[in-house]
Short mmCIF file of C-alpha atoms and ligand atoms in Angstrom, two decimals:
data_model
loop_
_atom_site.label_atom_id
_atom_site.label_comp_id
_atom_site.label_asym_id
_atom_site.label_seq_id
_atom_site.Cartn_x
_atom_site.Cartn_y
_atom_site.Cartn_z
CA MET C 174 -70.98 59.48 -54.59
CA THR C 175 -69.95 61.29 -57.77
CA ARG C 176 -67.64 59.60 -60.03
CA ILE C 177 -64.35 61.72 -61.52
CA PHE C 178 -63.44 61.57 -65.41
CA ASN C 179 -60.35 59.34 -65.09
CA PHE C 180 -58.37 60.48 -68.27
CA GLY C 181 -55.38 57.90 -66.89
CA ALA C 182 -53.67 56.10 -69.55
CA GLY C 183 -54.10 52.44 -67.71
CA PRO C 184 -55.51 50.82 -65.93
CA ALA C 185 -58.51 53.34 -67.32
CA MET C 186 -61.95 54.24 -66.60
CA LEU C 187 -64.14 51.13 -67.19
CA PRO C 188 -67.99 51.58 -68.58
CA THR C 189 -70.13 52.21 -65.28
CA ALA C 190 -72.55 49.83 -66.43
CA VAL C 191 -70.11 47.18 -66.42
CA MET C 192 -68.98 47.57 -62.83
CA GLU C 193 -72.02 47.81 -61.55
CA LYS C 194 -72.99 44.94 -63.07
CA ALA C 195 -70.19 42.92 -61.54
CA GLN C 196 -70.83 44.36 -58.35
CA GLN C 197 -74.40 43.17 -58.33
CA GLU C 198 -73.33 39.36 -59.11
CA PHE C 199 -70.25 39.43 -57.19
CA LEU C 200 -71.54 37.35 -54.04
CA ASP C 201 -74.01 35.57 -55.93
CA TYR C 202 -73.09 34.26 -59.39
CA ASN C 203 -76.06 32.99 -61.55
CA ASN C 204 -77.79 31.86 -58.37
CA MET C 205 -74.80 29.24 -57.02
CA GLY C 206 -74.59 31.39 -54.01
CA ALA C 207 -70.43 31.88 -54.59
CA SER C 208 -68.68 34.51 -56.21
CA VAL C 209 -67.65 33.78 -59.84
CA ILE C 210 -63.51 34.40 -58.30
CA GLU C 211 -64.93 31.58 -55.74
CA ILE C 212 -65.55 28.71 -58.36
CA SER C 213 -63.55 26.60 -60.64
CA HIS C 214 -61.60 27.68 -63.84
CA ARG C 215 -62.93 24.22 -64.92
CA SER C 216 -66.50 24.81 -63.75
CA LYS C 217 -69.32 24.48 -66.27
CA GLU C 218 -70.64 28.26 -65.04
CA PHE C 219 -66.80 29.25 -65.86
CA ASP C 220 -66.98 27.88 -69.22
CA ALA C 221 -69.95 29.79 -70.22
CA ILE C 222 -67.95 32.62 -69.38
CA ILE C 223 -64.96 32.36 -71.55
CA ASN C 224 -66.98 30.60 -74.36
CA GLU C 225 -69.70 33.90 -74.52
CA ALA C 226 -65.86 36.08 -74.22
CA ASP C 227 -64.63 34.15 -77.47
CA ALA C 228 -67.70 34.49 -79.33
CA LEU C 229 -68.42 37.96 -78.49
CA LEU C 230 -65.07 38.97 -79.21
CA THR C 231 -65.00 37.19 -82.55
CA GLU C 232 -68.16 38.88 -83.57
CA LEU C 233 -67.35 42.33 -82.29
CA ALA C 234 -63.52 42.12 -84.05
CA SER C 235 -64.88 39.95 -87.00
CA ILE C 236 -62.19 37.52 -86.59
CA PRO C 237 -61.49 35.06 -89.20
CA GLU C 238 -62.27 31.36 -88.59
CA ASN C 239 -58.59 30.15 -88.87
CA TYR C 240 -57.81 32.86 -85.42
CA LYS C 241 -57.36 31.42 -81.85
CA ILE C 242 -57.97 33.92 -78.87
CA LEU C 243 -56.16 33.39 -76.11
CA TYR C 244 -56.19 34.98 -72.58
CA VAL C 245 -52.30 35.00 -72.00
CA HIS C 246 -50.67 35.73 -68.19
CA GLY C 247 -48.46 38.54 -67.59
CA GLY C 248 -49.86 41.72 -69.24
CA ALA C 249 -49.05 43.25 -72.42
CA GLN C 250 -45.23 43.64 -71.79
CA MET C 251 -44.88 39.59 -71.21
CA GLN C 252 -45.90 39.48 -74.77
CA PHE C 253 -42.94 41.21 -75.63
CA SER C 254 -40.84 38.33 -74.61
CA ALA C 255 -43.97 35.71 -75.53
CA VAL C 256 -43.80 36.75 -79.47
CA PRO C 257 -40.02 36.05 -80.19
CA LEU C 258 -40.58 32.98 -77.65
CA ASN C 259 -43.33 31.53 -80.10
CA LEU C 260 -42.29 33.00 -83.83
CA ILE C 261 -38.81 34.02 -84.22
CA ASN C 262 -38.13 30.59 -84.55
CA ARG C 263 -40.05 30.05 -87.95
CA LEU C 264 -37.41 30.51 -89.59
CA PRO C 265 -33.81 29.59 -89.41
CA ALA C 266 -32.21 32.81 -89.66
CA ARG C 267 -34.44 33.98 -86.52
CA LYS C 268 -34.52 37.34 -87.84
CA ALA C 269 -37.59 40.10 -86.85
CA ALA C 270 -38.12 43.61 -87.46
CA TYR C 271 -39.55 45.95 -84.82
CA VAL C 272 -40.87 49.76 -86.25
CA GLU C 273 -39.88 51.90 -83.31
CA SER C 274 -42.52 54.17 -82.74
CA GLY C 275 -42.38 54.76 -79.18
CA ASN C 276 -40.45 53.37 -76.04
CA PHE C 277 -43.29 50.31 -75.72
CA ALA C 278 -41.65 49.24 -79.45
CA LYS C 279 -38.34 49.88 -78.44
CA LEU C 280 -38.67 47.90 -75.34
CA ALA C 281 -40.39 45.10 -77.08
CA ALA C 282 -37.24 45.21 -79.29
CA LYS C 283 -35.20 44.77 -76.29
CA GLU C 284 -36.36 41.53 -74.91
CA ALA C 285 -36.99 40.11 -78.38
CA ALA C 286 -33.09 40.55 -78.79
CA ARG C 287 -32.51 37.87 -76.16
CA TYR C 288 -33.67 35.54 -78.58
CA GLY C 289 -32.38 36.07 -82.13
CA ASN C 290 -31.26 39.15 -84.44
CA ILE C 291 -33.45 42.09 -84.15
CA THR C 292 -33.54 44.85 -86.61
CA THR C 293 -34.69 48.27 -86.29
CA LEU C 294 -36.75 48.95 -89.25
CA ALA C 295 -37.48 52.50 -88.51
CA SER C 296 -37.53 55.04 -85.96
CA SER C 297 -39.12 58.44 -84.81
CA GLU C 298 -36.90 58.41 -81.75
CA ALA C 299 -35.07 61.93 -83.39
CA THR C 300 -38.50 63.56 -82.80
CA ASN C 301 -39.34 62.06 -79.78
CA TYR C 302 -41.45 59.29 -81.41
CA ASN C 303 -44.28 62.82 -82.43
CA CYS C 304 -45.36 60.45 -85.60
CA ILE C 305 -45.29 56.80 -87.04
CA PRO C 306 -42.17 56.26 -88.70
CA ALA C 307 -41.97 55.49 -92.70
CA PHE C 308 -40.34 52.07 -93.79
CA ASP C 309 -40.27 50.92 -96.60
CA ALA C 310 -41.78 46.73 -96.45
CA ALA C 311 -40.40 45.44 -99.88
CA ALA C 312 -37.18 46.70 -98.45
CA LEU C 313 -37.85 43.47 -95.80
CA ASP C 314 -35.78 40.47 -96.25
CA ALA C 315 -37.55 37.62 -97.17
CA ASP C 316 -35.93 35.16 -94.06
CA THR C 317 -37.43 37.75 -91.49
CA SER C 318 -39.70 35.89 -89.33
CA TYR C 319 -42.22 38.37 -88.01
CA VAL C 320 -42.32 42.09 -88.17
CA HIS C 321 -43.55 43.57 -85.06
CA ILE C 322 -45.85 47.32 -84.46
CA THR C 323 -47.09 49.07 -81.58
CA SER C 324 -50.67 50.42 -83.45
CA ASN C 325 -51.58 53.07 -81.01
CA ASN C 326 -48.66 54.52 -79.32
CA THR C 327 -50.17 55.44 -75.87
CA ILE C 328 -47.37 57.40 -74.23
CA TYR C 329 -47.21 59.76 -77.69
CA GLY C 330 -50.32 59.92 -78.74
CA THR C 331 -49.74 58.51 -82.31
CA ARG C 332 -51.41 55.84 -84.09
CA TRP C 333 -50.78 53.92 -87.48
CA GLN C 334 -53.58 55.05 -89.78
CA GLN C 335 -53.25 52.77 -92.16
CA PHE C 336 -51.48 49.57 -91.35
CA PRO C 337 -48.14 48.26 -93.82
CA ASP C 338 -48.68 45.11 -95.79
CA THR C 339 -45.71 43.04 -95.20
CA GLY C 340 -46.74 40.52 -97.63
CA GLU C 341 -45.82 36.62 -96.77
CA ILE C 342 -43.86 38.05 -93.46
CA PRO C 343 -46.21 38.11 -90.11
CA LEU C 344 -47.17 41.42 -88.95
CA VAL C 345 -47.62 41.49 -84.77
CA ALA C 346 -49.35 44.11 -83.50
CA ASP C 347 -49.49 45.55 -79.99
CA MET C 348 -52.67 46.71 -79.58
CA THR C 349 -52.58 47.28 -75.90
CA SER C 350 -54.17 50.95 -76.15
CA GLU C 351 -57.00 50.75 -78.58
CA LEU C 352 -58.13 47.21 -79.56
CA LEU C 353 -61.62 47.33 -79.93
CA SER C 354 -61.87 50.82 -80.46
CA ARG C 355 -61.95 51.06 -84.27
CA LYS C 356 -62.56 48.23 -87.11
CA ILE C 357 -58.94 46.68 -87.97
CA ASP C 358 -59.18 43.95 -90.28
CA ILE C 359 -57.55 41.11 -88.35
CA SER C 360 -56.51 38.84 -91.59
CA LYS C 361 -53.69 41.48 -92.19
CA PHE C 362 -52.23 40.12 -88.78
CA GLY C 363 -50.36 37.49 -87.70
CA ILE C 364 -51.10 38.26 -83.91
CA ILE C 365 -52.69 41.19 -82.62
CA PHE C 366 -51.86 41.13 -78.23
CA ALA C 367 -53.63 43.42 -75.78
CA GLY C 368 -53.28 44.13 -72.30
CA LEU C 369 -56.69 44.54 -70.69
CA GLN C 370 -56.46 47.67 -68.48
CA LYS C 371 -56.92 50.18 -71.37
CA ASN C 372 -59.94 49.55 -73.04
CA LEU C 373 -60.96 45.90 -72.15
CA GLY C 374 -60.89 44.98 -68.39
CA PRO C 375 -58.53 45.08 -65.19
CA ALA C 376 -54.74 45.02 -65.48
CA GLY C 377 -52.58 41.70 -65.45
CA LEU C 378 -53.81 39.77 -68.62
CA ALA C 379 -53.37 39.83 -72.29
CA CYS C 380 -55.48 38.89 -74.46
CA VAL C 381 -54.03 37.65 -77.62
CA ILE C 382 -55.46 36.76 -81.15
CA ILE C 383 -52.96 34.36 -83.54
CA ARG C 384 -53.27 32.84 -86.98
CA ASP C 385 -53.32 29.38 -86.22
CA ASP C 386 -50.50 28.39 -88.60
CA LEU C 387 -48.03 30.75 -86.40
CA LEU C 388 -48.45 27.98 -83.49
CA GLY C 389 -46.11 25.55 -82.73
CA HIS C 390 -42.91 27.41 -83.69
CA ALA C 391 -41.63 28.21 -79.99
CA LEU C 392 -38.34 27.76 -79.35
CA PRO C 393 -37.33 24.50 -77.39
CA GLU C 394 -36.63 26.52 -74.22
CA THR C 395 -40.01 28.44 -73.93
CA PRO C 396 -41.67 27.99 -70.62
CA SER C 397 -45.12 26.32 -71.72
CA LEU C 398 -47.15 29.15 -69.58
CA LEU C 399 -45.62 31.52 -72.36
CA ASN C 400 -45.86 28.85 -74.95
CA TYR C 401 -49.08 29.97 -77.07
CA LYS C 402 -49.93 26.42 -78.22
CA THR C 403 -50.56 25.44 -74.80
CA TYR C 404 -53.12 28.33 -74.55
CA ALA C 405 -54.58 27.08 -77.76
CA ASP C 406 -54.47 23.54 -76.98
CA GLN C 407 -56.20 23.76 -73.53
CA HIS C 408 -58.27 27.10 -74.18
CA SER C 409 -56.14 29.29 -71.97
CA LEU C 410 -56.78 26.80 -69.18
CA ALA C 411 -53.40 24.84 -68.77
CA ASN C 412 -53.47 26.37 -65.02
CA THR C 413 -55.53 28.40 -62.86
CA ASN C 414 -56.14 31.47 -65.04
CA ASN C 415 -57.25 34.81 -63.89
CA THR C 416 -60.81 34.09 -64.02
CA PHE C 417 -62.08 37.25 -62.60
CA ALA C 418 -60.27 39.15 -65.50
CA ILE C 419 -62.05 37.25 -68.47
CA TYR C 420 -65.27 37.70 -66.86
CA MET C 421 -64.79 41.20 -66.46
CA MET C 422 -63.90 41.65 -70.06
CA LYS C 423 -66.88 39.58 -71.29
CA LEU C 424 -68.82 42.18 -69.50
CA VAL C 425 -67.04 45.11 -71.31
CA LEU C 426 -67.78 43.03 -74.70
CA GLU C 427 -71.23 42.74 -73.69
CA TRP C 428 -71.20 46.64 -73.06
CA LEU C 429 -69.68 46.98 -76.28
CA ARG C 430 -71.92 44.92 -78.45
CA ASP C 431 -75.12 46.64 -76.59
CA GLN C 432 -73.45 50.29 -77.87
CA GLY C 433 -73.83 49.15 -81.12
CA GLY C 434 -70.60 47.29 -81.57
CA LEU C 435 -67.11 48.71 -83.51
CA ASP C 436 -69.24 50.58 -86.20
CA ALA C 437 -70.65 52.80 -83.36
CA ILE C 438 -67.61 52.73 -80.40
CA GLU C 439 -65.23 53.84 -83.80
CA ALA C 440 -67.72 56.82 -84.71
CA GLN C 441 -67.93 57.94 -80.98
CA ASN C 442 -64.26 57.61 -80.58
CA GLU C 443 -63.79 59.67 -83.67
CA SER C 444 -65.70 62.21 -82.58
CA LYS C 445 -64.34 62.61 -78.97
CA ALA C 446 -61.06 62.83 -80.35
CA ALA C 447 -62.52 65.48 -82.84
CA LEU C 448 -63.61 67.65 -80.05
CA LEU C 449 -60.39 67.81 -77.99
CA TYR C 450 -57.99 68.24 -80.83
CA ALA C 451 -60.41 71.28 -82.20
CA ALA C 452 -59.61 73.23 -78.65
CA ILE C 453 -56.10 72.40 -78.70
CA ASP C 454 -55.94 73.68 -82.68
CA ASN C 455 -58.40 76.42 -82.26
CA SER C 456 -56.39 78.22 -79.58
CA PRO C 457 -52.81 79.83 -79.32
CA PHE C 458 -52.76 78.67 -75.65
CA TYR C 459 -52.51 74.83 -76.38
CA GLN C 460 -50.12 73.18 -78.49
CA GLY C 461 -50.74 69.36 -79.58
CA THR C 462 -47.50 67.22 -79.84
CA ALA C 463 -48.27 64.20 -82.16
CA HIS C 464 -47.91 65.18 -85.95
CA ILE C 465 -51.24 66.08 -87.33
CA ASP C 466 -51.14 63.26 -89.59
CA HIS C 467 -50.58 60.35 -87.03
CA ARG C 468 -53.24 61.79 -84.16
CA SER C 469 -54.30 59.12 -81.70
CA ALA C 470 -57.99 58.64 -81.09
CA MET C 471 -57.00 57.14 -77.72
CA ASN C 472 -54.79 59.20 -76.39
CA VAL C 473 -54.72 62.99 -77.04
CA THR C 474 -51.35 64.62 -75.88
CA PHE C 475 -50.97 68.57 -75.69
CA ASN C 476 -48.46 71.12 -74.06
CA LEU C 477 -49.77 74.46 -72.59
CA THR C 478 -47.92 77.65 -74.69
CA ASN C 479 -46.82 78.58 -71.46
CA PRO C 480 -45.67 75.68 -69.56
CA ASP C 481 -45.18 77.58 -66.42
CA LEU C 482 -48.94 77.07 -65.86
CA LEU C 483 -48.75 73.28 -65.62
CA ASP C 484 -49.49 72.65 -62.69
CA GLU C 485 -51.82 75.03 -61.77
CA PHE C 486 -53.96 73.60 -65.47
CA LEU C 487 -53.47 70.30 -63.47
CA SER C 488 -54.81 71.35 -59.98
CA GLN C 489 -57.77 73.02 -60.93
CA ALA C 490 -58.50 70.46 -63.78
CA LEU C 491 -58.42 67.55 -60.71
CA ALA C 492 -60.50 69.93 -58.43
CA ARG C 493 -63.14 69.79 -61.11
CA GLY C 494 -63.13 66.13 -61.26
CA LEU C 495 -60.75 65.75 -64.47
CA TYR C 496 -58.53 63.50 -63.12
CA ALA C 497 -55.10 62.16 -63.70
CA LEU C 498 -54.50 64.74 -66.83
CA LYS C 499 -50.40 64.48 -66.73
CA GLY C 500 -48.50 63.75 -69.71
CA HIS C 501 -46.27 60.81 -69.41
CA ARG C 502 -42.67 61.86 -68.37
CA ASN C 503 -41.29 61.27 -71.66
CA VAL C 504 -43.59 64.28 -73.50
CA GLY C 505 -44.31 66.19 -70.44
CA GLY C 506 -47.58 68.43 -70.66
CA ILE C 507 -50.65 66.90 -70.60
CA ARG C 508 -52.21 63.61 -71.83
CA ALA C 509 -55.87 62.91 -71.90
CA SER C 510 -57.02 59.18 -72.20
CA ILE C 511 -60.07 58.64 -73.77
CA TYR C 512 -60.75 54.91 -74.01
CA ASN C 513 -64.32 53.55 -74.95
CA ALA C 514 -65.74 53.87 -71.59
CA MET C 515 -64.82 57.63 -71.69
CA PRO C 516 -68.03 59.58 -72.21
CA ARG C 517 -68.72 62.69 -74.52
CA GLU C 518 -69.22 64.56 -71.11
CA GLY C 519 -65.56 63.78 -70.11
CA CYS C 520 -64.31 65.26 -73.27
CA GLN C 521 -66.51 68.19 -73.38
CA ALA C 522 -66.01 69.03 -69.68
CA LEU C 523 -62.23 68.80 -70.56
CA VAL C 524 -62.67 71.04 -73.49
CA ASP C 525 -65.02 73.46 -71.22
CA PHE C 526 -62.23 73.54 -68.57
CA MET C 527 -59.32 74.07 -70.89
CA GLN C 528 -61.34 77.60 -72.41
CA GLU C 529 -62.18 78.82 -68.79
CA PHE C 530 -58.85 78.16 -68.18
CA GLU C 531 -57.23 80.10 -71.00
CA LYS C 532 -59.47 82.77 -70.23
CA ASN C 533 -58.38 83.42 -66.81
CA ASN C 534 -54.68 83.14 -67.45
CA THR C 535 -54.77 85.60 -70.79
C1 PLP L 647 -49.88 49.88 -71.37
C2 PLP L 647 -49.39 49.55 -72.63
C3 PLP L 647 -48.44 48.50 -72.38
C4 PLP L 647 -47.64 47.77 -70.93
O1 PLP L 647 -48.87 46.76 -70.45
P1 PLP L 647 -48.42 46.21 -69.29
O2 PLP L 647 -49.87 45.40 -69.05
O3 PLP L 647 -48.32 47.10 -68.12
O4 PLP L 647 -47.15 45.35 -69.79
C5 PLP L 647 -47.50 47.87 -73.45
N1 PLP L 647 -47.96 48.12 -74.68
C6 PLP L 647 -48.75 49.38 -74.94
C7 PLP L 647 -49.03 49.88 -76.27
C8 PLP L 647 -49.09 49.80 -73.76
O5 PLP L 647 -50.05 50.81 -74.27
#
């Protein structure tokens, strides 16, 4: 069997070692004679798994003591609803401010508008979201319940290099495509959420990190399984949670720890991205689409100067095991998603192919 290099944006590659471990213990978890997907979410074995996931995440991300870790149904976009349901009622004005740095930010604001007064603080839509829009946090109304940002814009290949200081107003960040790919000061945020399927595990579940004073403000009509307090009070087990996803996330976290933690993985990620950006910048054949100061280390977006060659580029790449490089329809061109599990060899193989393709087509 040869495994491809999967550059897809998500569900994305997971570390091979993680999947081998899952395969190895799939039929017989911990000498129980049963699979982890066949045992109760209330069993002592599963309890150990979720506790271990909490402990590893706390250690890896340096999560302060006044934060809770939740495993919430419905993936990232369900949090577009859960965040306003839980937080917009923090202050009576029911106001929230969104920074529109991409399509997911826009969708999040649209969903929140069902529950309160949403302002778009800043937007980069006019330049097809090729940068993070500038905004002045000092201009925020004091009665704003929270500010929402998307820390890494998966479709456009941009990220916040530095996070804004919103003072007393809680900062909420969708970190789906970069949580645990670089060091982040968690204490700057009120809520961080991430769908698992980019860097953390299988699809369908979100990990939420919430400062504990932000629990308990939910709108009365909030479904209990979207109320973060339900999750915090019952260790995310108010009902049968996605035990397999939590188990897989635990394996990914162990792998991250074994890689040397976030210091090591961040250095690796920056060097992988630098390899690709150098190949783009050093050739007139390729053009990066994101503003150079806002480039993501997770999603590298670029075009061929001659767009007529795109289909040929993609099909030749695929023949070499370089999979799912087609850019998102909103941007076109090429997108290489290079999350934690993408080995450096995958990036090097793509660079080698890019140089060869250029040579054969000029
Ligand atoms: C992938 C992604 C989402 C969508 O996640 P779902 O789990 O499919 O809802 C949302 N936000 C960002 C930043 C993403 O990268």
